[in-house]
């Protein structure tokens, strides 16, 4: 507390400035006060060095504080030292070259291949037009890695092809090719044979693949969610685990797990930056470890040695 008392007047001056000049609200001011008081318990704010700031942040990391919490506290210190520098209380800013900790990106929810086969098998049991449509939805989301918005906007013209792929218009109107597996081709042909049953009589020229009698003329993203959750429940899978995006994640994850290179997966998903695709590598670590142990000469040597 001694260090805090020595710098209390500077902290109060900073908070007054944030309130008067920047219009900071009461909650924001209270958060700054707590973060600066926390730091004052480790070093004297008015005289703290860059190493002391780093040590403070490292301590937060060691104690298990979330990266977002560490980043917030560093932001408070940056604002505070920017104020001290601007007002002439310090001739330097000890936070200037310190990078904010990066929050770990949440890992995607993953469905196993067993879960997907169960969903496809359950959908295939229903040979009504609704069942045929549902089979195609699963085949395209899991077999092609489409975004639900891409699936909703898919036109009839885009799928009327004899090729083993279809053209998808993704984010930023960028076009890419999506594979059409033999199973997906069969599901597509079966659905096209009954597609008109989903059309109102007054809308025979509807251009969308997944047509609807609703005002939009096509299945909405919300409806895709509802259909998949109902299918999951019927297949004995927790509906909370299932969504169109989860099926897209499963497509990418199972490709990487099977040995596909990231650049190819990036292209198939339509990611602008490969960094977005790299999140899927976490699922392949155990698979790759087993692969090295089985195929690499050093891995084989260890296996032979341990068996003796």
C-alpha positions as a Markdown table, in Angstrom:
| # | Residue | x | y | z |
|---|---|---|---|---|
| 1 | Unk | 0.0 | 0.0 | 0.0 |
| 2 | Unk | 3.0 | 2.3 | 0.6 |
| 3 | Unk | 3.8 | 2.5 | -3.1 |
| 4 | Unk | 0.1 | 3.2 | -3.9 |
| 5 | Unk | 0.0 | 6.2 | -1.4 |
| 6 | Unk | 3.1 | 7.7 | -3.0 |
| 7 | Unk | 1.5 | 7.8 | -6.4 |
| 8 | Unk | -2.1 | 8.2 | -5.3 |
| 9 | Unk | -2.3 | 11.9 | -6.4 |
| 10 | Unk | -1.0 | 11.0 | -9.9 |
| 11 | Unk | -3.6 | 8.2 | -10.2 |
| 12 | Unk | -6.3 | 10.6 | -9.1 |
| 13 | Unk | -5.1 | 13.2 | -11.6 |
| 14 | Unk | -5.2 | 10.6 | -14.4 |
| 15 | Unk | -8.7 | 9.5 | -13.5 |
| 16 | Unk | -9.9 | 13.1 | -13.4 |
| 17 | Unk | -8.5 | 13.6 | -16.9 |
| 18 | Unk | -10.2 | 10.4 | -18.2 |
| 19 | Unk | -13.5 | 11.6 | -16.8 |
| 20 | Unk | -13.3 | 15.3 | -17.9 |
| 21 | Unk | -11.5 | 15.0 | -21.2 |
| 22 | Unk | -12.4 | 11.6 | -22.5 |
| 23 | Unk | -15.8 | 11.1 | -20.9 |
| 24 | Unk | -15.0 | 7.8 | -19.3 |
| 25 | Unk | -17.9 | 6.3 | -17.4 |
| 26 | Unk | -18.0 | 5.3 | -13.7 |
| 27 | Unk | -17.5 | 1.6 | -14.5 |
| 28 | Unk | -14.5 | 2.4 | -16.7 |
| 29 | Unk | -12.9 | 4.7 | -14.1 |
| 30 | Unk | -13.5 | 2.0 | -11.4 |
| 31 | Unk | -11.7 | -0.6 | -13.6 |
| 32 | Unk | -8.8 | 1.7 | -14.2 |
| 33 | Unk | -8.6 | 2.5 | -10.4 |
| 34 | Unk | -8.5 | -1.3 | -9.6 |
| 35 | Unk | -5.9 | -2.1 | -12.2 |
| 36 | Unk | -3.6 | 0.7 | -11.2 |
| 37 | Unk | -4.0 | -0.1 | -7.5 |
| 38 | Unk | -3.1 | -3.7 | -8.3 |
| 39 | Unk | 0.1 | -2.6 | -10.1 |
| 40 | Unk | 0.9 | -0.2 | -7.2 |
| 41 | Unk | 1.1 | -3.2 | -5.0 |
| 42 | Unk | 4.1 | -4.4 | -7.0 |
| 43 | Unk | 5.9 | -1.2 | -8.0 |
| 44 | Unk | 5.6 | 2.5 | -7.5 |
| 45 | Unk | 3.7 | 3.6 | -10.6 |
| 46 | Unk | 5.4 | 7.0 | -10.9 |
| 47 | Unk | 8.9 | 5.5 | -11.0 |
| 48 | Unk | 8.3 | 2.0 | -12.3 |
| 49 | Unk | 10.6 | 0.6 | -15.0 |
| 50 | Unk | 9.9 | -1.4 | -18.1 |
| 51 | Unk | 11.3 | -4.5 | -16.3 |
| 52 | Unk | 8.9 | -4.0 | -13.4 |
| 53 | Unk | 5.9 | -3.7 | -15.8 |
| 54 | Unk | 7.0 | -6.9 | -17.5 |
| 55 | Unk | 7.5 | -8.6 | -14.2 |
| 56 | Unk | 4.0 | -7.6 | -13.1 |
| 57 | Unk | 2.5 | -9.0 | -16.3 |
| 58 | Unk | 4.5 | -12.2 | -16.1 |
| 59 | Unk | 3.2 | -12.6 | -12.5 |
| 60 | Unk | -0.4 | -12.3 | -13.8 |
| 61 | Unk | 0.4 | -15.0 | -16.4 |
| 62 | Unk | 2.0 | -17.3 | -13.8 |
| 63 | Unk | -1.0 | -16.9 | -11.5 |
| 64 | Unk | -3.3 | -18.1 | -14.3 |
| 65 | Unk | -4.9 | -14.8 | -15.2 |
| 66 | Unk | -6.6 | -14.9 | -18.6 |
| 67 | Unk | -4.8 | -13.2 | -21.5 |
| 68 | Unk | -7.8 | -10.8 | -21.8 |
| 69 | Unk | -7.3 | -9.8 | -18.2 |
| 70 | Unk | -3.6 | -9.2 | -18.7 |
| 71 | Unk | -4.3 | -7.2 | -21.8 |
| 72 | Unk | -6.8 | -5.0 | -20.0 |
| 73 | Unk | -4.4 | -4.3 | -17.2 |
| 74 | Unk | -1.6 | -3.4 | -19.7 |
| 75 | Unk | -4.1 | -1.1 | -21.5 |
| 76 | Unk | -4.7 | 0.7 | -18.2 |
| 77 | Unk | -1.0 | 1.1 | -17.6 |
| 78 | Unk | -0.5 | 2.4 | -21.2 |
| 79 | Unk | -3.2 | 5.0 | -20.7 |
| 80 | Unk | -1.7 | 6.0 | -17.3 |
| 81 | Unk | 1.9 | 6.3 | -18.5 |
| 82 | Unk | 0.8 | 8.2 | -21.7 |
| 83 | Unk | -0.8 | 10.7 | -19.4 |
| 84 | Unk | 2.3 | 11.0 | -17.2 |
| 85 | Unk | 4.5 | 11.5 | -20.2 |
| 86 | Unk | 2.2 | 14.1 | -21.8 |
| 87 | Unk | 2.0 | 16.0 | -18.6 |
| 88 | Unk | 5.7 | 16.0 | -18.0 |
| 89 | Unk | 5.7 | 13.8 | -14.9 |
| 90 | Unk | 7.9 | 11.3 | -16.7 |
| 91 | Unk | 10.3 | 11.5 | -19.5 |
| 92 | Unk | 9.6 | 8.0 | -20.9 |
| 93 | Unk | 6.8 | 5.5 | -21.2 |
| 94 | Unk | 7.8 | 2.1 | -19.8 |
| 95 | Unk | 4.9 | 0.3 | -21.6 |
| 96 | Unk | 5.9 | 1.5 | -25.1 |
| 97 | Unk | 7.7 | -1.6 | -26.3 |
| 98 | Unk | 5.6 | -4.2 | -24.4 |
| 99 | Unk | 3.3 | -6.4 | -26.5 |
| 100 | Unk | -0.1 | -7.2 | -25.2 |
| 101 | Unk | -0.6 | -11.0 | -24.5 |
| 102 | Unk | -2.7 | -12.6 | -27.2 |
| 103 | Unk | -5.9 | -14.2 | -26.1 |
| 104 | Unk | -6.0 | -17.9 | -27.1 |
| 105 | Unk | -8.5 | -18.5 | -29.8 |
| 106 | Unk | -11.2 | -20.8 | -28.7 |
| 107 | Unk | -11.0 | -24.2 | -30.3 |
| 108 | Unk | -13.9 | -25.2 | -32.5 |
| 109 | Unk | -16.4 | -27.7 | -31.4 |
| 110 | Unk | -15.7 | -31.0 | -33.1 |
| 111 | Unk | -18.0 | -33.9 | -34.1 |
| 112 | Unk | -16.4 | -37.3 | -34.6 |
| 113 | Unk | -16.7 | -39.2 | -37.8 |
| 114 | Unk | -18.9 | -41.7 | -35.9 |
| 115 | Unk | -21.3 | -38.8 | -35.0 |
| 116 | Unk | -21.4 | -37.7 | -38.6 |
| 117 | Unk | -22.1 | -41.2 | -39.9 |
| 118 | Unk | -24.9 | -41.6 | -37.4 |
| 119 | Unk | -26.5 | -38.3 | -38.6 |
| 120 | Unk | -26.2 | -39.3 | -42.2 |
| 121 | Unk | -27.5 | -42.8 | -41.5 |
| 122 | Unk | -30.5 | -41.4 | -39.6 |
| 123 | Unk | -31.2 | -38.9 | -42.4 |
| 124 | Unk | -31.0 | -41.6 | -45.0 |
| 125 | Unk | -33.7 | -43.6 | -43.2 |
| 126 | Unk | -36.2 | -40.9 | -44.1 |
| 127 | Unk | -37.0 | -41.2 | -47.9 |
| 128 | Unk | -39.6 | -38.4 | -47.8 |
| 129 | Unk | -38.8 | -35.2 | -49.6 |
| 130 | Unk | -37.8 | -33.7 | -46.2 |
| 131 | Unk | -35.4 | -36.6 | -45.5 |
| 132 | Unk | -33.8 | -36.3 | -49.0 |
| 133 | Unk | -33.3 | -32.6 | -48.5 |
| 134 | Unk | -31.8 | -33.1 | -45.1 |
| 135 | Unk | -29.3 | -35.7 | -46.4 |
| 136 | Unk | -28.1 | -33.3 | -49.0 |
| 137 | Unk | -27.7 | -30.5 | -46.4 |
| 138 | Unk | -25.5 | -32.7 | -44.3 |
| 139 | Unk | -23.5 | -34.0 | -47.3 |
| 140 | Unk | -22.8 | -30.4 | -48.5 |
| 141 | Unk | -21.9 | -29.0 | -45.1 |
| 142 | Unk | -19.7 | -31.9 | -44.0 |
| 143 | Unk | -18.6 | -33.1 | -47.4 |
| 144 | Unk | -17.9 | -29.7 | -48.9 |
| 145 | Unk | -17.2 | -27.5 | -45.8 |
| 146 | Unk | -19.7 | -24.8 | -46.9 |
| 147 | Unk | -20.7 | -21.9 | -44.7 |
| 148 | Unk | -24.4 | -21.9 | -43.8 |
| 149 | Unk | -24.7 | -18.6 | -45.6 |
| 150 | Unk | -23.2 | -20.1 | -48.7 |
| 151 | Unk | -25.5 | -23.1 | -48.5 |
| 152 | Unk | -28.6 | -20.8 | -48.1 |
| 153 | Unk | -27.6 | -18.7 | -51.1 |
| 154 | Unk | -26.7 | -21.6 | -53.4 |
| 155 | Unk | -28.5 | -21.4 | -56.7 |
| 156 | Unk | -29.9 | -24.1 | -58.9 |
| 157 | Unk | -27.6 | -23.0 | -61.7 |
| 158 | Unk | -24.5 | -23.5 | -59.5 |
| 159 | Unk | -25.3 | -27.2 | -58.9 |
| 160 | Unk | -26.5 | -28.1 | -62.4 |
| 161 | Unk | -23.1 | -29.4 | -63.5 |
| 162 | Unk | -21.7 | -32.7 | -64.5 |
| 163 | Unk | -18.3 | -31.9 | -62.9 |
| 164 | Unk | -17.3 | -33.3 | -59.5 |
| 165 | Unk | -17.4 | -29.9 | -58.0 |
| 166 | Unk | -19.6 | -26.9 | -57.7 |
| 167 | Unk | -18.7 | -23.2 | -57.7 |
| 168 | Unk | -19.3 | -21.3 | -54.4 |
| 169 | Unk | -19.4 | -17.6 | -54.0 |
| 170 | Unk | -18.0 | -16.9 | -50.5 |
| 171 | Unk | -17.1 | -13.9 | -48.4 |
| 172 | Unk | -16.1 | -10.8 | -50.4 |
| 173 | Unk | -17.8 | -12.4 | -53.5 |
| 174 | Unk | -14.8 | -14.6 | -53.9 |
| 175 | Unk | -15.4 | -17.7 | -55.9 |
| 176 | Unk | -14.0 | -21.1 | -55.1 |
| 177 | Unk | -14.6 | -24.7 | -56.0 |
| 178 | Unk | -16.2 | -27.1 | -53.5 |
| 179 | Unk | -15.9 | -30.9 | -54.0 |
| 180 | Unk | -19.0 | -32.9 | -54.8 |
| 181 | Unk | -18.5 | -36.5 | -53.7 |
| 182 | Unk | -20.3 | -39.4 | -55.3 |
| 183 | Unk | -22.5 | -39.6 | -52.1 |
| 184 | Unk | -23.3 | -35.8 | -52.4 |
| 185 | Unk | -24.0 | -36.2 | -56.1 |
| 186 | Unk | -26.5 | -39.0 | -55.4 |
| 187 | Unk | -28.1 | -36.9 | -52.6 |
| 188 | Unk | -28.3 | -33.9 | -55.0 |
| 189 | Unk | -30.0 | -35.9 | -57.7 |
| 190 | Unk | -32.4 | -37.4 | -55.3 |
| 191 | Unk | -33.3 | -34.0 | -53.9 |
| 192 | Unk | -33.7 | -32.3 | -57.3 |
| 193 | Unk | -36.3 | -34.9 | -58.2 |
| 194 | Unk | -38.5 | -33.7 | -55.3 |
| 195 | Unk | -37.4 | -30.0 | -55.1 |
| 196 | Unk | -40.6 | -28.7 | -56.7 |
| 197 | Unk | -42.6 | -30.1 | -53.8 |
| 198 | Unk | -41.1 | -27.3 | -51.6 |
| 199 | Unk | -42.1 | -24.6 | -54.0 |
| 200 | Unk | -45.4 | -22.6 | -53.9 |
| 201 | Unk | -47.4 | -22.8 | -57.1 |
| 202 | Unk | -46.7 | -19.1 | -57.7 |
| 203 | Unk | -42.9 | -19.4 | -57.5 |
| 204 | Unk | -42.0 | -21.9 | -60.1 |
| 205 | Unk | -39.0 | -19.8 | -61.3 |
| 206 | Unk | -37.3 | -19.7 | -57.8 |
| 207 | Unk | -33.6 | -19.8 | -58.5 |
| 208 | Unk | -32.4 | -21.2 | -55.1 |
| 209 | Unk | -31.4 | -24.8 | -54.5 |
| 210 | Unk | -33.0 | -25.0 | -51.0 |
| 211 | Unk | -36.3 | -23.3 | -51.8 |
| 212 | Unk | -38.9 | -22.4 | -49.2 |
| 213 | Unk | -42.4 | -21.2 | -49.0 |
| 214 | Unk | -41.3 | -18.5 | -46.7 |
| 215 | Unk | -41.1 | -14.8 | -47.6 |
| 216 | Unk | -37.4 | -15.1 | -48.5 |
| 217 | Unk | -37.9 | -17.9 | -51.0 |
| 218 | Unk | -35.1 | -20.0 | -49.6 |
| 219 | Unk | -34.2 | -21.8 | -46.3 |
| 220 | Unk | -32.9 | -19.4 | -43.7 |
| 221 | Unk | -29.8 | -19.9 | -41.7 |
| 222 | Unk | -32.0 | -20.3 | -38.6 |
| 223 | Unk | -34.0 | -23.1 | -40.3 |
| 224 | Unk | -30.8 | -25.0 | -41.2 |
| 225 | Unk | -29.8 | -24.8 | -37.5 |
| 226 | Unk | -33.2 | -26.2 | -36.5 |
| 227 | Unk | -33.2 | -29.0 | -39.0 |
| 228 | Unk | -29.7 | -30.2 | -37.9 |
| 229 | Unk | -30.5 | -30.0 | -34.2 |
| 230 | Unk | -33.6 | -32.1 | -34.8 |
| 231 | Unk | -31.6 | -34.6 | -36.8 |
| 232 | Unk | -28.9 | -34.8 | -34.1 |
| 233 | Unk | -31.6 | -35.5 | -31.4 |
| 234 | Unk | -33.1 | -38.3 | -33.6 |
| 235 | Unk | -29.6 | -39.8 | -34.1 |
| 236 | Unk | -28.9 | -39.8 | -30.3 |
| 237 | Unk | -26.4 | -36.9 | -30.4 |
| 238 | Unk | -26.6 | -33.9 | -28.1 |
| 239 | Unk | -28.2 | -31.2 | -30.2 |
| 240 | Unk | -26.0 | -28.6 | -28.4 |
| 241 | Unk | -23.0 | -30.1 | -30.1 |
| 242 | Unk | -24.4 | -29.6 | -33.6 |
| 243 | Unk | -24.8 | -26.6 | -35.9 |
| 244 | Unk | -24.0 | -25.9 | -39.6 |
| 245 | Unk | -20.7 | -24.4 | -38.5 |
| 246 | Unk | -19.7 | -27.4 | -36.5 |
| 247 | Unk | -20.2 | -29.6 | -39.6 |
| 248 | Unk | -17.9 | -27.2 | -41.5 |
| 249 | Unk | -15.3 | -27.5 | -38.6 |
| 250 | Unk | -15.6 | -31.3 | -38.8 |
| 251 | Unk | -14.9 | -31.2 | -42.6 |
| 252 | Unk | -11.7 | -29.3 | -42.0 |
| 253 | Unk | -10.6 | -31.2 | -38.9 |
| 254 | Unk | -11.0 | -34.6 | -40.5 |
| 255 | Unk | -9.1 | -33.4 | -43.6 |
| 256 | Unk | -6.2 | -32.2 | -41.5 |
| 257 | Unk | -6.4 | -35.4 | -39.3 |
| 258 | Unk | -6.2 | -37.4 | -42.5 |
| 259 | Unk | -3.0 | -35.7 | -43.6 |
| 260 | Unk | -4.3 | -32.9 | -45.9 |
| 261 | Unk | -2.0 | -29.9 | -46.2 |
| 262 | Unk | -3.1 | -26.6 | -44.7 |
| 263 | Unk | -2.9 | -24.7 | -48.0 |
| 264 | Unk | -5.4 | -27.1 | -49.6 |
| 265 | Unk | -7.7 | -26.9 | -46.6 |
| 266 | Unk | -7.5 | -23.1 | -46.7 |
| 267 | Unk | -8.5 | -23.1 | -50.3 |
| 268 | Unk | -11.4 | -25.5 | -49.7 |
| 269 | Unk | -12.7 | -23.4 | -46.8 |
| 270 | Unk | -12.3 | -20.1 | -48.6 |
| 271 | Unk | -10.1 | -18.6 | -45.8 |
| 272 | Unk | -8.3 | -15.4 | -46.8 |
| 273 | Unk | -5.6 | -16.0 | -44.3 |
| 274 | Unk | -4.0 | -19.3 | -43.5 |
| 275 | Unk | -3.7 | -18.3 | -39.9 |
| 276 | Unk | -7.4 | -18.9 | -39.7 |
| 277 | Unk | -6.9 | -22.4 | -41.0 |
| 278 | Unk | -4.1 | -23.2 | -38.6 |
| 279 | Unk | -6.5 | -23.7 | -35.7 |
| 280 | Unk | -7.3 | -27.1 | -37.1 |
| 281 | Unk | -3.8 | -28.4 | -36.6 |
| 282 | Unk | -4.5 | -29.0 | -32.9 |
| 283 | Unk | -6.6 | -32.0 | -33.7 |
| 284 | Unk | -3.9 | -33.6 | -35.8 |
| 285 | Unk | -1.1 | -33.5 | -33.2 |
| 286 | Unk | -1.7 | -37.0 | -31.8 |
| 287 | Unk | -2.3 | -38.4 | -35.2 |
| 288 | Unk | 1.0 | -36.9 | -36.5 |
| 289 | Unk | 2.9 | -38.2 | -33.4 |
| 290 | Unk | 1.7 | -41.7 | -34.1 |
| 291 | Unk | 2.6 | -41.2 | -37.8 |
| 292 | Unk | 6.2 | -40.2 | -37.0 |
| 293 | Unk | 6.5 | -43.1 | -34.5 |
| 294 | Unk | 5.3 | -45.6 | -37.1 |
| 295 | Unk | 7.0 | -44.2 | -40.2 |
| 296 | Unk | 10.2 | -42.3 | -39.3 |
| 297 | Unk | 13.4 | -44.3 | -39.0 |
| 298 | Unk | 14.1 | -42.9 | -35.5 |
| 299 | Unk | 10.6 | -43.7 | -34.4 |
| 300 | Unk | 10.9 | -47.3 | -35.7 |
| 301 | Unk | 14.3 | -47.7 | -34.0 |
| 302 | Unk | 12.8 | -46.7 | -30.7 |
| 303 | Unk | 9.9 | -49.1 | -31.2 |
| 304 | Unk | 12.3 | -52.0 | -32.0 |
| 305 | Unk | 14.5 | -51.1 | -29.0 |
| 306 | Unk | 11.6 | -51.0 | -26.6 |
| 307 | Unk | 10.4 | -54.4 | -27.8 |
| 308 | Unk | 13.7 | -56.2 | -26.9 |
